[in-house]
Amino acid sequence: MASLLHSGPASAFRTQVVALRVSPAQSMASMAASSSFSTLCPQARLQASLRSQSSLPTLSIRQSRTFLTQLRRQAQALKEHTTSASASPTPVKPAKKPSPPLQLTNLPYFVRRTASNQLPVYVDTKAGGNKQLTKVQKTEGDLDALRNDLAVALNVSDVRGKPNPDVTLNRLTGHIIVKGWRKPEIVEFLKERGF
């Protein structure tokens, strides 16, 4: 007799019950060998039940074992089926020509993202709302190179090579401050460079 009990989404118990017939002519040693696989029926209980029912011609002993098995979920079966089906070659559609990628392997600066995976670009309003500043935080590396590249990208660079006062650098905090509401342009600049 076997039954299947479900306990949770990924496992199940299978219980098997076996009835053994033991005649009084068998010795205790042979009976101990036949019931040694059971962990649920100890030897002492077996011997006590034999002594109390020794007048019967046969003795019925009930033993049970429990097996833990894994059940596959339907979603797992579908996933395995689709991965095996997708292993067969499928025709690939040619995509349009991608633009040549920007060589960014050796940038001397880095902008770290926030804990919520956003770019650290913030807009600050001062002087009663009349003065707007855009601030880039969490910068590392050569901040002068980042400031110069950002000034060129925003078209506020100075032709004489001097740093533009519209893009300033706070070396103590590592912030780059740009005059005006320039957050969308700065975010696009950082995304182009892979930050």
GROMACS .gro file of C-alpha atoms in nm:
model
  195
    1MET     CA    1   0.000   0.000   0.000
    2ALA     CA    2   0.154   0.331  -0.102
    3SER     CA    3   0.028   0.685  -0.063
    4LEU     CA    4   0.159   1.020  -0.177
    5LEU     CA    5   0.136   1.314   0.063
    6HIS     CA    6   0.210   1.663  -0.068
    7SER     CA    7   0.397   1.895   0.170
    8GLY     CA    8   0.496   2.213  -0.005
    9PRO     CA    9   0.561   2.312  -0.362
   10ALA     CA   10   0.887   2.126  -0.421
   11SER     CA   11   0.885   1.809  -0.211
   12ALA     CA   12   0.657   1.518  -0.125
   13PHE     CA   13   0.655   1.225   0.115
   14ARG     CA   14   0.598   0.871   0.005
   15THR     CA   15   0.511   0.623   0.278
   16GLN     CA   16   0.536   0.250   0.222
   17VAL     CA   17   0.383   0.004   0.466
   18VAL     CA   18   0.486  -0.362   0.456
   19ALA     CA   19   0.316  -0.642   0.652
   20LEU     CA   20   0.546  -0.930   0.751
   21ARG     CA   21   0.422  -1.273   0.857
   22VAL     CA   22   0.635  -1.443   1.116
   23SER     CA   23   0.571  -1.800   1.229
   24PRO     CA   24   0.656  -1.908   1.588
   25ALA     CA   25   0.893  -2.170   1.446
   26GLN     CA   26   1.137  -1.901   1.333
   27SER     CA   27   1.410  -1.813   1.576
   28MET     CA   28   1.460  -1.466   1.718
   29ALA     CA   29   1.790  -1.425   1.532
   30SER     CA   30   1.627  -1.473   1.193
   31MET     CA   31   1.344  -1.241   1.289
   32ALA     CA   32   1.589  -0.975   1.404
   33ALA     CA   33   1.762  -0.993   1.068
   34SER     CA   34   1.436  -0.952   0.878
   35SER     CA   35   1.324  -0.646   1.077
   36SER     CA   36   1.657  -0.467   1.106
   37PHE     CA   37   1.583  -0.230   0.816
   38SER     CA   38   1.295  -0.065   1.002
   39THR     CA   39   1.378   0.249   1.194
   40LEU     CA   40   1.025   0.297   1.323
   41CYS     CA   41   0.982  -0.037   1.506
   42PRO     CA   42   1.253  -0.102   1.770
   43GLN     CA   43   1.371  -0.452   1.863
   44ALA     CA   44   1.234  -0.442   2.217
   45ARG     CA   45   0.881  -0.364   2.103
   46LEU     CA   46   0.902  -0.646   1.847
   47GLN     CA   47   1.014  -0.902   2.103
   48ALA     CA   48   0.747  -0.794   2.354
   49SER     CA   49   0.475  -0.833   2.094
   50LEU     CA   50   0.605  -1.183   2.007
   51ARG     CA   51   0.596  -1.298   2.370
   52SER     CA   52   0.241  -1.173   2.425
   53GLN     CA   53   0.107  -1.339   2.110
   54SER     CA   54   0.313  -1.659   2.105
   55SER     CA   55  -0.003  -1.873   2.105
   56LEU     CA   56  -0.102  -1.750   1.756
   57PRO     CA   57   0.025  -1.959   1.464
   58THR     CA   58   0.145  -1.651   1.270
   59LEU     CA   59   0.233  -1.300   1.380
   60SER     CA   60   0.165  -0.991   1.170
   61ILE     CA   61   0.424  -0.714   1.199
   62ARG     CA   62   0.361  -0.379   1.042
   63GLN     CA   63   0.658  -0.170   0.933
   64SER     CA   64   0.665   0.158   0.747
   65ARG     CA   65   0.930   0.366   0.571
   66THR     CA   66   0.914   0.726   0.454
   67PHE     CA   67   1.085   0.852   0.140
   68LEU     CA   68   1.141   1.217   0.050
   69THR     CA   69   1.109   1.289  -0.321
   70GLN     CA   70   1.128   1.603  -0.533
   71LEU     CA   71   0.834   1.715  -0.747
   72ARG     CA   72   0.905   1.932  -1.049
   73ARG     CA   73   0.691   2.239  -1.081
   74GLN     CA   74   0.505   2.301  -1.400
   75ALA     CA   75   0.697   2.624  -1.463
   76GLN     CA   76   1.029   2.439  -1.428
   77ALA     CA   77   0.913   2.176  -1.675
   78LEU     CA   78   0.811   2.446  -1.923
   79LYS     CA   79   1.143   2.628  -1.879
   80GLU     CA   80   1.340   2.308  -1.940
   81HIS     CA   81   1.122   2.232  -2.242
   82THR     CA   82   1.174   2.577  -2.394
   83THR     CA   83   1.550   2.574  -2.335
   84SER     CA   84   1.582   2.235  -2.502
   85ALA     CA   85   1.365   2.355  -2.790
   86SER     CA   86   1.565   2.675  -2.828
   87ALA     CA   87   1.887   2.476  -2.852
   88SER     CA   88   1.795   2.399  -3.211
   89PRO     CA   89   1.931   2.653  -3.460
   90THR     CA   90   1.693   2.937  -3.537
   91PRO     CA   91   1.734   3.188  -3.818
   92VAL     CA   92   1.874   3.518  -3.698
   93LYS     CA   93   1.741   3.836  -3.853
   94PRO     CA   94   2.012   4.077  -3.962
   95ALA     CA   95   1.997   4.398  -3.760
   96LYS     CA   96   2.066   4.743  -3.892
   97LYS     CA   97   2.426   4.859  -3.887
   98PRO     CA   98   2.524   4.971  -3.538
   99SER     CA   99   2.713   5.295  -3.504
  100PRO     CA  100   3.081   5.252  -3.415
  101PRO     CA  101   3.115   5.233  -3.037
  102LEU     CA  102   3.292   5.505  -2.845
  103GLN     CA  103   3.635   5.394  -2.722
  104LEU     CA  104   3.596   5.424  -2.345
  105THR     CA  105   3.833   5.162  -2.213
  106ASN     CA  106   4.085   5.398  -2.055
  107LEU     CA  107   3.880   5.683  -1.911
  108PRO     CA  108   4.075   5.851  -1.630
  109TYR     CA  109   3.759   5.917  -1.427
  110PHE     CA  110   3.463   5.722  -1.294
  111VAL     CA  111   3.114   5.815  -1.171
  112ARG     CA  112   2.972   5.566  -0.922
  113ARG     CA  113   2.596   5.498  -0.923
  114THR     CA  114   2.374   5.537  -0.617
  115ALA     CA  115   2.241   5.250  -0.406
  116SER     CA  116   1.919   5.253  -0.611
  117ASN     CA  117   2.125   5.221  -0.934
  118GLN     CA  118   2.060   5.580  -1.045
  119LEU     CA  119   2.313   5.829  -1.176
  120PRO     CA  120   2.415   6.080  -0.905
  121VAL     CA  121   2.302   6.395  -1.087
  122TYR     CA  122   2.101   6.639  -0.874
  123VAL     CA  123   1.941   6.979  -0.933
  124ASP     CA  124   1.983   7.239  -0.658
  125THR     CA  125   1.779   7.560  -0.646
  126LYS     CA  126   1.912   7.860  -0.452
  127ALA     CA  127   1.836   8.230  -0.402
  128GLY     CA  128   1.462   8.185  -0.379
  129GLY     CA  129   1.443   7.973  -0.694
  130ASN     CA  130   1.632   8.213  -0.919
  131LYS     CA  131   1.967   8.031  -0.920
  132GLN     CA  132   1.968   7.672  -1.043
  133LEU     CA  133   2.271   7.445  -1.020
  134THR     CA  134   2.317   7.090  -1.145
  135LYS     CA  135   2.551   6.879  -0.934
  136VAL     CA  136   2.732   6.555  -1.023
  137GLN     CA  137   2.835   6.358  -0.715
  138LYS     CA  138   3.026   6.033  -0.647
  139THR     CA  139   3.309   6.113  -0.888
  140GLU     CA  140   3.648   5.939  -0.874
  141GLY     CA  141   3.976   5.966  -1.062
  142ASP     CA  142   4.094   6.262  -1.270
  143LEU     CA  143   3.820   6.517  -1.200
  144ASP     CA  144   3.982   6.784  -1.419
  145ALA     CA  145   3.947   6.556  -1.723
  146LEU     CA  146   3.583   6.487  -1.632
  147ARG     CA  147   3.513   6.859  -1.594
  148ASN     CA  148   3.676   6.937  -1.931
  149ASP     CA  149   3.490   6.655  -2.113
  150LEU     CA  150   3.162   6.765  -1.955
  151ALA     CA  151   3.221   7.128  -2.057
  152VAL     CA  152   3.287   7.020  -2.417
  153ALA     CA  153   2.973   6.802  -2.420
  154LEU     CA  154   2.760   7.089  -2.285
  155ASN     CA  155   2.916   7.340  -2.530
  156VAL     CA  156   3.038   7.570  -2.252
  157SER     CA  157   3.412   7.516  -2.295
  158ASP     CA  158   3.654   7.806  -2.302
  159VAL     CA  159   3.865   7.840  -2.618
  160ARG     CA  160   4.173   7.974  -2.435
  161GLY     CA  161   4.216   7.654  -2.233
  162LYS     CA  162   4.108   7.813  -1.906
  163PRO     CA  163   3.848   7.635  -1.697
  164ASN     CA  164   3.502   7.772  -1.765
  165PRO     CA  165   3.332   7.928  -1.461
  166ASP     CA  166   3.002   7.766  -1.565
  167VAL     CA  167   3.148   7.422  -1.479
  168THR     CA  168   3.323   7.423  -1.142
  169LEU     CA  169   3.490   7.153  -0.940
  170ASN     CA  170   3.480   7.113  -0.562
  171ARG     CA  171   3.794   6.910  -0.492
  172LEU     CA  172   3.709   6.852  -0.127
  173THR     CA  173   3.377   6.674  -0.193
  174GLY     CA  174   3.449   6.558  -0.549
  175HIS     CA  175   3.137   6.731  -0.687
  176ILE     CA  176   3.117   6.894  -1.028
  177ILE     CA  177   2.873   7.186  -1.032
  178VAL     CA  178   2.723   7.317  -1.357
  179LYS     CA  179   2.526   7.641  -1.374
  180GLY     CA  180   2.170   7.602  -1.497
  181TRP     CA  181   1.917   7.322  -1.529
  182ARG     CA  182   2.133   7.074  -1.726
  183LYS     CA  183   2.035   6.739  -1.573
  184PRO     CA  184   1.907   6.567  -1.894
  185GLU     CA  185   2.222   6.658  -2.089
  186ILE     CA  186   2.454   6.545  -1.809
  187VAL     CA  187   2.268   6.214  -1.766
  188GLU     CA  188   2.295   6.152  -2.141
  189PHE     CA  189   2.668   6.237  -2.129
  190LEU     CA  190   2.725   5.985  -1.848
  191LYS     CA  191   2.519   5.712  -2.018
  192GLU     CA  192   2.719   5.753  -2.341
  193ARG     CA  193   3.034   5.680  -2.143
  194GLY     CA  194   2.890   5.369  -1.980
  195PHE     CA  195   2.834   5.496  -1.629
   0.00000   0.00000   0.00000
